[in-house]
Every structure is written in C-alpha cells, then in structure tokens.
CSV table of C-alpha atoms and ligand atoms in Angstrom, one decimal:
chain,number,residue,atom,x,y,z
A,1,MET,CA,-19.5,10.6,14.8
A,2,SER,CA,-16.0,11.2,14.5
A,3,ASN,CA,-14.7,14.7,14.4
A,4,ILE,CA,-11.4,13.6,12.7
A,5,LEU,CA,-10.9,15.4,9.6
A,6,ILE,CA,-7.3,14.6,9.0
A,7,GLY,CA,-5.4,11.4,10.2
A,8,CYS,CA,-1.6,11.6,9.8
A,9,ILE,CA,1.2,9.2,9.5
A,10,ALA,CA,4.5,10.9,10.3
A,11,ASP,CA,7.7,9.0,9.8
A,12,ASP,CA,9.6,10.5,12.7
A,13,PHE,CA,9.0,12.1,16.0
A,14,THR,CA,10.1,15.7,15.4
A,15,GLY,CA,8.4,15.7,12.0
A,16,ALA,CA,5.2,14.8,13.7
A,17,THR,CA,5.5,17.7,16.2
A,18,ASP,CA,6.3,20.1,13.5
A,19,LEU,CA,3.2,18.8,11.4
A,20,ALA,CA,0.9,19.0,14.6
A,21,ASN,CA,2.2,22.6,15.2
A,22,ASN,CA,1.3,23.8,11.8
A,23,PHE,CA,-2.3,22.4,12.1
A,24,VAL,CA,-2.9,24.0,15.4
A,25,ARG,CA,-1.4,27.4,14.4
A,26,HIS,CA,-3.8,27.3,11.3
A,27,GLY,CA,-7.0,26.5,13.5
A,28,LEU,CA,-7.4,22.7,13.9
A,29,LYS,CA,-7.3,21.2,17.2
A,30,THR,CA,-4.6,18.4,17.0
A,31,ILE,CA,-3.3,15.6,19.3
A,32,LEU,CA,-0.1,13.5,18.6
A,33,THR,CA,0.1,10.0,19.7
A,34,ILE,CA,3.3,8.1,20.0
A,35,GLY,CA,2.8,5.1,18.1
A,36,VAL,CA,-0.6,3.7,17.0
A,37,PRO,CA,-3.2,4.6,19.6
A,38,PRO,CA,-4.8,1.5,21.4
A,39,PRO,CA,-8.3,0.4,20.6
A,40,GLY,CA,-11.0,2.5,22.2
A,41,PHE,CA,-8.6,5.6,22.4
A,42,ASP,CA,-10.3,8.9,23.0
A,43,PRO,CA,-9.1,11.7,20.7
A,44,LEU,CA,-10.5,14.3,22.9
A,45,GLY,CA,-12.6,15.9,20.3
A,46,THR,CA,-9.6,17.1,18.2
A,47,GLN,CA,-9.9,17.6,14.5
A,48,VAL,CA,-6.4,16.1,13.6
A,49,ILE,CA,-4.5,13.2,14.9
A,50,VAL,CA,-0.9,12.7,14.0
A,51,ILE,CA,0.6,9.2,14.8
A,52,ALA,CA,4.4,9.6,15.4
A,53,LEU,CA,6.4,6.6,14.0
A,54,LYS,CA,10.0,6.1,13.5
A,55,ILE,CA,10.1,4.7,9.9
A,56,ARG,CA,12.1,7.0,7.8
A,57,THR,CA,15.3,4.9,7.6
A,58,ILE,CA,14.2,1.4,8.6
A,59,GLU,CA,13.7,-1.6,6.3
A,60,PRO,CA,11.2,-0.7,3.7
A,61,ALA,CA,9.0,-3.8,4.6
A,62,ILE,CA,8.8,-2.9,8.2
A,63,ALA,CA,8.2,0.5,7.5
A,64,VAL,CA,5.3,-0.3,5.2
A,65,ARG,CA,3.8,-2.7,8.0
A,66,GLU,CA,3.9,-0.1,10.5
A,67,ALA,CA,2.4,2.6,8.3
A,68,LEU,CA,-0.4,0.1,7.4
A,69,ASP,CA,-1.0,-0.5,11.1
A,70,ALA,CA,-1.2,3.4,11.6
A,71,LEU,CA,-3.8,3.6,8.7
A,72,GLN,CA,-5.9,1.0,10.2
A,73,GLY,CA,-5.7,2.9,13.6
A,74,LEU,CA,-6.7,6.2,11.9
A,75,GLN,CA,-9.5,4.6,9.8
A,76,SER,CA,-10.9,3.1,13.0
A,77,LEU,CA,-11.0,6.6,14.5
A,78,GLY,CA,-13.0,7.6,11.5
A,79,ALA,CA,-10.4,9.8,10.0
A,80,LYS,CA,-11.7,11.4,6.6
A,81,GLN,CA,-8.6,12.1,4.9
A,82,ILE,CA,-5.1,10.5,5.4
A,83,TYR,CA,-1.8,12.5,5.3
A,84,PHE,CA,1.6,10.8,5.1
A,85,LYS,CA,4.2,13.1,6.5
A,86,TYR,CA,7.8,13.0,5.6
A,87,CYS,CA,10.7,15.4,5.9
A,88,SER,CA,10.8,18.8,3.9
A,89,THR,CA,13.9,17.6,2.2
A,90,PHE,CA,12.4,14.3,1.0
A,91,ASP,CA,14.9,12.3,3.0
A,92,SER,CA,14.9,8.8,1.4
A,93,THR,CA,17.0,6.3,-0.4
A,94,PRO,CA,16.3,4.7,-3.7
A,95,GLN,CA,14.8,1.8,-1.7
A,96,GLY,CA,12.5,4.0,0.1
A,97,ASN,CA,10.7,4.6,2.2
A,98,ILE,CA,8.4,7.3,0.7
A,99,GLY,CA,7.7,5.4,-2.4
A,100,PRO,CA,6.9,1.9,-0.9
A,101,ILE,CA,4.8,3.6,1.9
A,102,THR,CA,2.8,5.6,-0.5
A,103,ASP,CA,2.2,2.5,-2.9
A,104,ALA,CA,1.0,0.6,0.3
A,105,LEU,CA,-1.2,3.1,1.6
A,106,MET,CA,-2.8,3.8,-2.0
A,107,ALA,CA,-3.3,0.0,-2.4
A,108,ALA,CA,-5.0,-0.4,1.2
A,109,MET,CA,-7.2,2.6,0.7
A,110,GLY,CA,-8.3,1.6,-2.9
A,111,THR,CA,-7.3,5.1,-4.2
A,112,ASP,CA,-5.4,5.5,-7.7
A,113,PHE,CA,-4.0,9.0,-7.2
A,114,THR,CA,-2.3,11.0,-4.7
A,115,VAL,CA,0.2,13.8,-4.6
A,116,ALA,CA,3.8,14.3,-3.1
A,117,CYS,CA,5.0,17.7,-1.9
A,118,PRO,CA,7.6,18.2,0.7
A,119,ALA,CA,7.6,22.0,0.1
A,120,PHE,CA,7.4,24.4,3.1
A,121,PRO,CA,8.2,27.9,1.8
A,122,GLY,CA,8.2,29.3,5.2
A,123,ALA,CA,11.1,27.2,6.1
A,124,GLY,CA,12.9,27.7,2.8
A,125,ARG,CA,11.8,24.6,0.9
A,126,THR,CA,10.4,25.3,-2.3
A,127,ILE,CA,9.8,23.2,-5.4
A,128,TYR,CA,10.1,24.5,-9.0
A,129,GLN,CA,9.7,22.2,-12.3
A,130,GLY,CA,9.9,19.3,-9.7
A,131,HIS,CA,13.2,20.5,-8.4
A,132,LEU,CA,13.5,21.0,-4.6
A,133,PHE,CA,15.4,23.8,-3.3
A,134,VAL,CA,16.8,24.4,0.2
A,135,ASN,CA,16.8,28.1,0.8
A,136,GLN,CA,18.7,29.4,-2.5
A,137,GLN,CA,20.5,25.9,-3.0
A,138,LEU,CA,19.3,23.0,-5.0
A,139,LEU,CA,18.7,20.0,-2.6
A,140,SER,CA,21.6,18.3,-4.2
A,141,ASP,CA,23.8,21.1,-3.4
A,142,SER,CA,22.8,21.6,0.2
A,143,GLY,CA,24.1,19.9,3.3
A,144,MET,CA,21.7,17.0,2.5
A,145,ARG,CA,24.0,15.6,-0.1
A,146,HIS,CA,26.3,14.6,2.9
A,147,HIS,CA,23.5,13.1,5.1
A,148,PRO,CA,24.8,9.9,6.9
A,149,LEU,CA,21.7,7.9,6.3
A,150,THR,CA,19.8,9.6,3.4
A,151,PRO,CA,22.3,11.5,1.2
A,152,MET,CA,20.1,13.6,-1.4
A,153,THR,CA,22.1,13.8,-4.5
A,154,ASN,CA,19.2,14.5,-7.0
A,155,SER,CA,16.9,17.5,-6.7
A,156,ASN,CA,14.6,16.2,-9.2
A,157,LEU,CA,11.8,14.9,-7.2
A,158,VAL,CA,10.0,13.3,-10.2
A,159,GLN,CA,13.0,11.2,-10.7
A,160,VAL,CA,13.9,10.5,-7.1
A,161,LEU,CA,10.4,9.1,-6.5
A,162,GLN,CA,10.1,7.3,-9.6
A,163,GLU,CA,13.1,5.3,-8.6
A,164,GLN,CA,11.1,4.2,-5.4
A,165,THR,CA,7.8,3.1,-7.1
A,166,PRO,CA,6.6,1.2,-10.1
A,167,GLN,CA,3.7,3.6,-10.4
A,168,LYS,CA,3.9,6.5,-12.8
A,169,VAL,CA,5.0,9.7,-11.2
A,170,GLY,CA,4.0,13.1,-12.7
A,171,LEU,CA,4.3,16.9,-12.1
A,172,VAL,CA,1.8,19.7,-11.4
A,173,ASP,CA,4.2,22.5,-12.5
A,174,TYR,CA,4.4,26.0,-11.5
A,175,LEU,CA,2.9,27.5,-14.7
A,176,VAL,CA,-0.4,25.6,-13.5
A,177,THR,CA,0.2,26.2,-9.7
A,178,ARG,CA,0.3,29.9,-9.9
A,179,LEU,CA,-3.3,29.9,-11.6
A,180,GLY,CA,-4.8,28.7,-8.5
A,181,GLU,CA,-7.2,25.8,-7.4
A,182,GLN,CA,-9.3,25.4,-10.5
A,183,ALA,CA,-6.1,25.0,-12.8
A,184,ILE,CA,-4.5,22.8,-10.4
A,185,SER,CA,-7.7,20.5,-10.2
A,186,GLU,CA,-7.9,20.4,-14.0
A,187,GLN,CA,-4.2,19.5,-14.2
A,188,ILE,CA,-4.7,16.6,-11.7
A,189,LEU,CA,-7.6,15.1,-14.0
A,190,LYS,CA,-5.3,15.6,-17.1
A,191,LEU,CA,-2.4,13.7,-15.3
A,192,LYS,CA,-4.8,11.0,-14.3
A,193,LYS,CA,-5.9,10.4,-17.8
A,194,GLU,CA,-2.1,10.1,-18.7
A,195,GLY,CA,-1.8,7.3,-16.2
A,196,VAL,CA,0.1,9.3,-13.6
A,197,LYS,CA,-0.7,7.8,-10.2
A,198,ILE,CA,1.5,10.2,-7.9
A,199,ALA,CA,2.0,14.0,-8.8
A,200,ILE,CA,4.8,16.0,-7.5
A,201,LEU,CA,3.6,19.6,-6.7
A,202,ASP,CA,5.5,22.8,-7.6
A,203,CYS,CA,5.2,25.1,-4.7
A,204,VAL,CA,7.2,28.4,-4.2
A,205,ASP,CA,5.2,30.4,-1.7
A,206,ASN,CA,2.5,30.3,0.9
A,207,LEU,CA,-0.1,31.4,-1.6
A,208,ASP,CA,0.5,28.1,-3.4
A,209,LEU,CA,0.0,26.2,-0.1
A,210,ILE,CA,-3.4,27.9,0.1
A,211,ALA,CA,-4.4,27.0,-3.5
A,212,TYR,CA,-3.4,23.4,-2.8
A,213,GLY,CA,-5.3,23.2,0.4
A,214,GLN,CA,-8.3,24.1,-1.5
A,215,ALA,CA,-7.7,21.7,-4.4
A,216,LEU,CA,-6.8,18.7,-2.1
A,217,HIS,CA,-9.2,18.7,0.7
A,218,HIS,CA,-11.1,16.0,-0.9
A,219,MET,CA,-8.3,13.8,-1.9
A,220,PRO,CA,-8.4,10.6,0.2
A,221,LEU,CA,-4.6,10.5,0.6
A,222,VAL,CA,-2.1,13.3,0.6
A,223,THR,CA,1.6,12.8,1.0
A,224,ALA,CA,3.7,15.7,2.0
A,225,GLY,CA,6.0,17.7,4.5
A,226,SER,CA,4.4,19.7,7.0
A,227,GLY,CA,3.8,22.8,4.7
A,228,ILE,CA,0.6,21.6,2.9
A,229,ALA,CA,-1.0,21.2,6.4
A,230,ILE,CA,-1.0,25.0,6.3
A,231,GLY,CA,-3.0,25.1,3.3
A,232,LEU,CA,-5.3,22.2,4.2
A,233,ALA,CA,-6.1,23.6,7.6
A,234,GLN,CA,-7.0,27.0,6.3
A,235,SER,CA,-9.2,25.7,3.7
A,236,LEU,CA,-11.0,23.3,6.1
A,237,VAL,CA,-11.5,26.1,8.8
A,238,LYS,CA,-13.0,28.4,6.1
A,239,GLN,CA,-15.2,25.7,4.5
A,240,LEU,CA,-16.5,24.1,7.8
A,241,LYS,CA,-16.6,27.6,9.6
A,242,ILE,CA,-14.5,26.2,12.4
A,243,GLY,CA,-14.0,28.9,15.1
A,244,GLY,CA,-14.8,29.7,18.7
A,245,GLU,CA,-12.3,28.3,21.1
A,246,PRO,CA,-8.6,28.6,20.0
A,247,ALA,CA,-7.3,25.5,18.5
A,248,SER,CA,-4.4,25.7,20.9
A,249,LYS,CA,-6.4,25.8,24.1
A,250,LEU,CA,-5.3,23.1,26.6
A,251,PRO,CA,-6.8,22.0,29.9
A,252,SER,CA,-5.9,24.3,32.9
A,253,PRO,CA,-2.5,23.9,34.6
A,254,ALA,CA,-2.1,22.1,37.8
A,255,GLY,CA,0.5,20.8,40.1
A,256,HIS,CA,4.1,21.7,40.6
A,257,ALA,CA,6.5,23.1,38.0
A,258,ALA,CA,9.8,21.8,37.0
A,259,VAL,CA,12.7,22.1,34.4
A,260,ILE,CA,15.0,19.2,33.3
A,261,SER,CA,17.8,20.4,31.2
A,262,GLY,CA,20.3,18.0,29.5
A,263,SER,CA,21.1,20.4,26.6
A,264,CYS,CA,24.6,22.0,26.4
A,265,SER,CA,23.9,24.2,23.5
A,266,ILE,CA,24.6,28.1,23.7
A,267,ALA,CA,21.0,29.0,24.0
A,268,THR,CA,20.4,26.5,26.8
A,269,ASN,CA,23.4,27.6,28.8
A,270,GLN,CA,22.1,31.1,28.7
A,271,GLN,CA,18.7,29.9,29.7
A,272,VAL,CA,20.1,27.9,32.7
A,273,LYS,CA,22.2,31.1,33.7
A,274,HIS,CA,19.2,33.3,33.6
A,275,PHE,CA,17.2,30.6,35.8
A,276,LEU,CA,20.0,30.6,38.3
A,277,SER,CA,19.6,34.3,38.6
A,278,LEU,CA,16.0,33.9,39.7
A,279,GLY,CA,17.1,32.6,43.1
A,280,LEU,CA,14.9,29.4,42.7
A,281,PRO,CA,15.8,25.9,43.8
A,282,VAL,CA,18.3,24.4,41.4
A,283,TYR,CA,20.3,21.1,41.4
A,284,GLU,CA,23.4,20.6,39.1
A,285,VAL,CA,23.8,17.0,37.9
A,286,ASN,CA,27.7,16.3,37.9
A,287,PRO,CA,28.3,13.2,35.7
A,288,ILE,CA,31.7,12.6,37.3
A,289,ALA,CA,30.2,12.5,40.8
A,290,LEU,CA,27.4,10.3,39.6
A,291,ALA,CA,29.8,7.8,37.7
A,292,GLN,CA,31.9,7.7,40.8
A,293,GLY,CA,29.2,6.9,43.0
A,294,GLU,CA,29.6,10.2,45.1
A,295,VAL,CA,25.9,11.0,44.4
A,296,SER,CA,23.0,8.7,43.0
A,297,LEU,CA,19.8,9.0,41.3
A,298,ALA,CA,18.1,8.5,44.7
A,299,ASP,CA,19.9,11.6,45.9
A,300,ILE,CA,18.7,13.7,42.9
A,301,ILE,CA,15.2,12.5,43.5
A,302,SER,CA,15.3,13.1,47.1
A,303,TRP,CA,16.4,16.8,46.7
A,304,ALA,CA,13.6,17.2,44.1
A,305,LYS,CA,10.9,15.9,46.5
A,306,HIS,CA,12.1,18.3,49.1
A,307,HIS,CA,12.0,21.2,46.8
A,308,ILE,CA,9.0,20.9,44.5
A,309,GLY,CA,6.6,23.5,45.8
A,310,GLU,CA,4.9,26.8,44.7
A,311,LYS,CA,7.8,27.9,42.5
A,312,PRO,CA,9.4,26.1,39.6
A,313,ILE,CA,12.8,24.0,40.4
A,314,LEU,CA,15.6,23.3,37.9
A,315,ILE,CA,17.5,20.2,37.5
A,316,TYR,CA,20.4,20.4,35.0
A,317,ALA,CA,23.5,18.7,33.6
A,318,THR,CA,23.9,21.8,31.2
A,319,ALA,CA,27.5,22.8,31.0
A,320,THR,CA,29.9,24.9,28.9
A,321,PRO,CA,31.8,23.3,26.0
A,322,ASP,CA,35.0,23.1,28.1
A,323,GLN,CA,33.2,21.2,30.9
A,324,VAL,CA,31.5,18.8,28.5
A,325,LYS,CA,35.0,18.1,26.9
A,326,LYS,CA,36.5,17.2,30.3
A,327,ASN,CA,33.5,15.1,31.2
A,328,GLN,CA,33.7,13.2,27.9
A,329,ALA,CA,37.6,12.7,28.2
A,330,ALA,CA,37.0,11.3,31.6
A,331,LEU,CA,34.0,9.0,31.1
A,332,GLY,CA,33.8,8.5,27.2
A,333,THR,CA,31.4,10.5,25.0
A,334,LYS,CA,28.8,8.0,24.6
A,335,GLU,CA,29.0,6.8,28.2
A,336,VAL,CA,28.6,10.2,29.7
A,337,SER,CA,25.6,11.0,27.2
A,338,GLU,CA,23.8,8.0,28.1
A,339,LEU,CA,24.5,8.3,32.0
A,340,ILE,CA,23.0,11.9,31.9
A,341,GLU,CA,20.1,11.0,29.7
A,342,GLN,CA,19.2,7.9,31.6
A,343,THR,CA,19.6,9.8,34.9
A,344,LEU,CA,17.6,12.9,33.8
A,345,ALA,CA,14.8,10.6,32.1
A,346,LEU,CA,14.5,8.8,35.4
A,347,THR,CA,14.4,12.0,37.4
A,348,ALA,CA,11.6,13.2,35.1
A,349,LYS,CA,9.6,10.2,35.6
A,350,ALA,CA,10.1,10.5,39.6
A,351,LEU,CA,8.9,14.2,39.4
A,352,VAL,CA,5.7,13.3,37.6
A,353,GLU,CA,5.1,10.6,40.0
A,354,ASN,CA,5.7,13.1,42.9
A,355,GLY,CA,3.1,15.7,41.6
A,356,VAL,CA,4.9,17.8,38.9
A,357,ARG,CA,2.4,18.6,36.4
A,358,GLN,CA,4.2,21.3,34.5
A,359,LEU,CA,7.3,20.1,33.0
A,360,ILE,CA,9.9,21.5,30.7
A,361,VAL,CA,12.6,19.3,29.1
A,362,ALA,CA,15.6,21.0,27.3
A,363,GLY,CA,17.6,19.1,24.8
A,364,GLY,CA,16.6,16.9,21.8
A,365,GLU,CA,18.3,13.6,22.8
A,366,THR,CA,17.2,14.4,26.3
A,367,SER,CA,13.7,15.0,25.3
A,368,GLY,CA,13.6,11.5,23.4
A,369,ALA,CA,14.9,9.7,26.5
A,370,VAL,CA,12.4,11.4,28.8
A,371,VAL,CA,9.4,10.7,26.5
A,372,GLN,CA,10.4,7.1,26.3
A,373,GLU,CA,10.9,6.8,30.2
A,374,LEU,CA,7.5,8.6,30.8
A,375,GLY,CA,5.8,6.0,28.5
A,376,LEU,CA,3.8,8.8,27.1
A,377,THR,CA,0.7,7.8,24.9
A,378,TYR,CA,-0.4,11.2,23.6
A,379,MET,CA,0.4,14.9,23.5
A,380,GLN,CA,-2.2,17.5,22.8
A,381,ILE,CA,-0.5,20.6,21.1
A,382,GLY,CA,-1.1,24.0,22.6
A,383,GLN,CA,0.2,27.4,22.2
A,384,GLN,CA,3.7,28.2,21.1
A,385,ILE,CA,6.2,29.4,23.8
A,386,SER,CA,8.8,30.4,21.0
A,387,PRO,CA,8.8,29.3,17.5
A,388,GLY,CA,8.8,25.6,17.1
A,389,VAL,CA,8.3,24.9,21.0
A,390,PRO,CA,4.7,24.5,22.0
A,391,TRP,CA,3.2,23.6,25.4
A,392,THR,CA,1.5,20.3,25.2
A,393,TYR,CA,-0.9,18.3,27.2
A,394,ALA,CA,0.5,14.9,27.7
A,395,ALA,CA,-0.5,11.6,29.2
A,396,ASN,CA,0.9,8.3,30.2
A,397,ASP,CA,-1.1,5.3,31.9
A,398,GLN,CA,-0.9,7.1,35.3
A,399,ASN,CA,-1.0,10.9,34.9
A,400,GLN,CA,-1.7,13.8,32.7
A,401,PHE,CA,0.2,17.0,32.5
A,402,HIS,CA,1.7,19.9,30.7
A,403,LEU,CA,4.9,19.2,28.8
A,404,ALA,CA,7.3,21.3,26.6
A,405,LEU,CA,10.1,19.8,24.8
A,406,LYS,CA,12.7,22.3,23.6
A,407,SER,CA,15.5,21.4,21.4
A,408,GLY,CA,19.0,23.0,22.2
A,409,ASN,CA,19.0,26.1,20.4
A,410,PHE,CA,15.5,27.3,20.7
A,411,GLY,CA,14.1,30.0,22.8
A,412,GLU,CA,15.1,33.4,24.3
A,413,GLU,CA,17.2,33.7,27.5
A,414,ASP,CA,14.1,33.8,29.8
A,415,PHE,CA,12.5,30.9,28.0
A,416,PHE,CA,11.9,28.9,31.2
A,417,SER,CA,10.1,31.6,33.1
A,418,GLN,CA,8.3,32.9,29.9
A,419,ALA,CA,6.9,29.3,29.4
A,420,PHE,CA,5.5,29.0,33.0
A,421,SER,CA,4.0,32.4,33.0
A,422,LEU,CA,2.3,31.7,29.6
A,423,LEU,CA,0.7,28.6,31.0
A,424,ASN,CA,-0.4,30.2,34.2
A,425,TRP,CA,-2.0,33.3,32.7
B,1,ADP,P1,20.8,19.5,22.1
B,1,ADP,O1,19.3,19.6,21.8
B,1,ADP,O2,21.1,21.0,22.8
B,1,ADP,O3,21.6,19.0,21.2
B,1,ADP,P2,20.6,17.0,23.5
B,1,ADP,O4,19.9,16.6,24.6
B,1,ADP,O5,20.3,16.5,22.3
B,1,ADP,O6,20.7,18.6,23.4
B,1,ADP,O7,22.1,16.5,23.6
B,1,ADP,C1,22.9,16.9,24.8
B,1,ADP,C2,23.8,15.7,25.0
B,1,ADP,O8,24.7,16.1,25.9
B,1,ADP,C3,23.0,14.7,25.7
B,1,ADP,O9,23.4,13.5,25.3
B,1,ADP,C4,23.5,14.9,27.2
B,1,ADP,O10,23.4,13.6,28.0
B,1,ADP,C5,24.8,15.3,27.1
B,1,ADP,N1,25.2,15.9,28.3
B,1,ADP,C6,24.4,16.7,28.9
B,1,ADP,N2,25.2,17.4,29.9
B,1,ADP,C7,26.4,17.0,29.8
B,1,ADP,C8,27.7,17.3,30.6
B,1,ADP,N3,27.6,17.9,31.7
B,1,ADP,N4,28.7,16.7,30.0
B,1,ADP,C9,28.8,15.8,29.1
B,1,ADP,N5,27.6,15.6,28.3
B,1,ADP,C10,26.4,16.2,28.7
C-alpha cells in the first residue's frame, strides 16, 4: 500500500522546493520530482511527493492539461490527498491560472468543495477579511503591483479568484478562524449549503495554520501557498504518530565534493572569498577568455578531473559588480549570462560523470541550467544548511548524489564548508 499522504502539484520550481522544505521541517519525508514521474516510479517510502511544474504563467489550457497529468501521476502513486501549490502572493492574471487549474482538478477528482489560502505568516503573507497582506502592506500596495507577468492590483482574494472561475467563491473569515478547528469545519458546512465551491481562508498567524491543518486533513483537494503545509504536516504527524527517523534523513554521502558558482550576488562573492582562503583547489571561469577561445570547456573539465579528490573543489564565475559590468559590455548581457550558465551546467554534468557525489550550485539561474543539464528526475529533501537551502538527494538516469541549490543571497560567509561538514557528520 502507498505511504503517500499528500501528493502536490506545484506551479513552479522554487515554489516546489519551498513547499517540500516546509513538509520536511514539520516531520514528513518528502520527495520532489521534476515533472510527472514516469510509470513505475519508486517514491522511496516518502510521505509527500511534490511534482514541480512550470505552469504559473503559461496558457491556461496548457497549464490545466499539465496539472491533470500530474494529478493522474499522483493518483496512480496512491496519494490520499491532493495539494495544488501556488505563490504566497497568489500570482495570477484574470485568465488564470489558479482558477482554471482548481476547477479542472475538482472536476477530475469529483469533489465539490475546496479551499484557497496563499497565507504564510512566517514569511509575512497574511490574509484578513479575504485581503492579502505582504508584511504590513496590502498586496496591491506591495511591489507585486508592478510584477512584469502577474501584476497583482487587487488585494481582495475573493474577487481575484472569482474573476478566474465560474464556481462560487466564499470566505472563512477571521472571526471564525480564531475559534479553531471545530468552528472552521462548521463554517465550511455552512458555506457549502450556500453554494460556495471554493473558500478563501483568512489566516494571520501560525496558530491559524495549525487549526486549518486539523480541519483540512480529510479534504480531498487543498489549494494553497506553502504555509498550509505546516499545519497539515503537524496535524498528520500527531494523528498518525509519525516519528522515529527524522524526515530529513538522507542516504549517507559518498564520492567527491565540488562547488559550482555562477552567482555574483554579495553573499556569494563573500562565500567564494572565504573558500579561496581555505587553500583548496579553485578554478576561475573567465567569460572573456572563454568567448575568445583562450580556454575551453574541455580545459575546465580536464582541470576538474585532475583536482577532484579528498577535498572539495570550487569552479566559479562569481565576480564583483564592476567585473560583471565589464564582461557584459564586452560580450552583451544576455550572451555572457548564457555562455556562463551553459559552461557551468556542462561542467556540473562532467563532474557528476567523474565521481562527484556532493555538489553545491550557487545562483538561481545557474541552478536552473544545472538541473536541466543533469536531467534530474527527483530530489529527496534533507536537512537545511541555512534557511531556505536544504541538502537534497538527487538522481538522474545514471547517478544518485547529494545536491544543494543556493540562490544568490542565501547563506553565511562559510556556507560551502558548513554545508560539506553538515553532510559528513
Ligand atoms: P543569483 O541567484 O545570485 O541571482 P544567478 O545564477 O541567478 O545568481 O544569476 C547570475 C547570472 O550572472 C547568471 O546568468 C550568470 O551566468 C551570470 N554571471 C556569472 N558570472 C558572471 C561574470 N563573471 N560576468 C558576467 N555575468 C556572470
């Protein structure tokens, strides 16, 4: 029988990792797959599976089709509850895609009621009387009003969602929420009688997440940001007495260790500087030399093959803002970025092919390029190295290895050495 308590469909990759991280930190073993897992996929005994899609801003019809494929994949793995995850700022347009995907999932699952709650109080996203706040500002006063793809100019989520669905949208308001699980369940029954099919949930602090976790763990479909996962996980852990081995436990580390850094943010510059001070093997990728053919990818890979060993190595393009500007002026902004992302992604692939089994990648775009080039199928989420950056156990068709993806500004100065020592404890 399947152990999968919750099967999630996440509308983008970083949202998927954020969600998976919340489940693990609150006691449920979680695996993230890049796209729908193939038939016969082994979920490794995890309790949550998160399918990362990229459907936030694509054509609604295509987004719906991909979400339904994911639903089918999760159902065939025996997932008991389905969780549709979107951004905590409810990123969407009047055309979708939150409404259309919710409608399609409800129809396919034959369920006539669900909830919608992007709140994540720990990250400053709260909902009061249906209005979403980003820290102290209404969503429509926050930077989100200028978002290039999904400008959010209305904070009233009941209205925002109602524009995206023909089904009736209602509200579980805070006067009910603060009374706890029982009151929430009664309010849901009342809303159902009034013909409401999707209820926005007011939520202003972590206690509300817990109350919702208790009230919602039997609901076949939940739609939310990553906050509600905290309440659901805590409720399930308590109810099913899940314990023993920590949810973040990964297989033991093996093989060589390496860092690939394509981030030029302040934090990464400091982290690279710190690594340089350790006297370990390092290689600086110079985009101008690369573009002029003075060095090639083959040279970088050959250097790496000679230097991987007992100690971690670092291959970096990380540079100061001045240097980045010079490179961009010389080669073009888009061109230099692509050249470095491609070079580092191919280098990462070669490292894994040559026995690196503990890999850290610094940089959001750089990580995206590496994940794609490695052809990853899944990542099991392990312990946090620093907030928002967990170790994972990843796999492609050929290899399994430990992988950490760090976006630019995350992590302390000694992040790289801290990460390897954490893994090798
Ligand atoms: P972050 O998470 O810090 O934003 P990203 O990987 O998302 O890091 O973005 C950094 C971008 O800068 C990438 O496109 C990368 O290719 C580019 N880049 C890296 N090194 C250099 C460099 N030396 N000169 C110019 N661009 C660079």
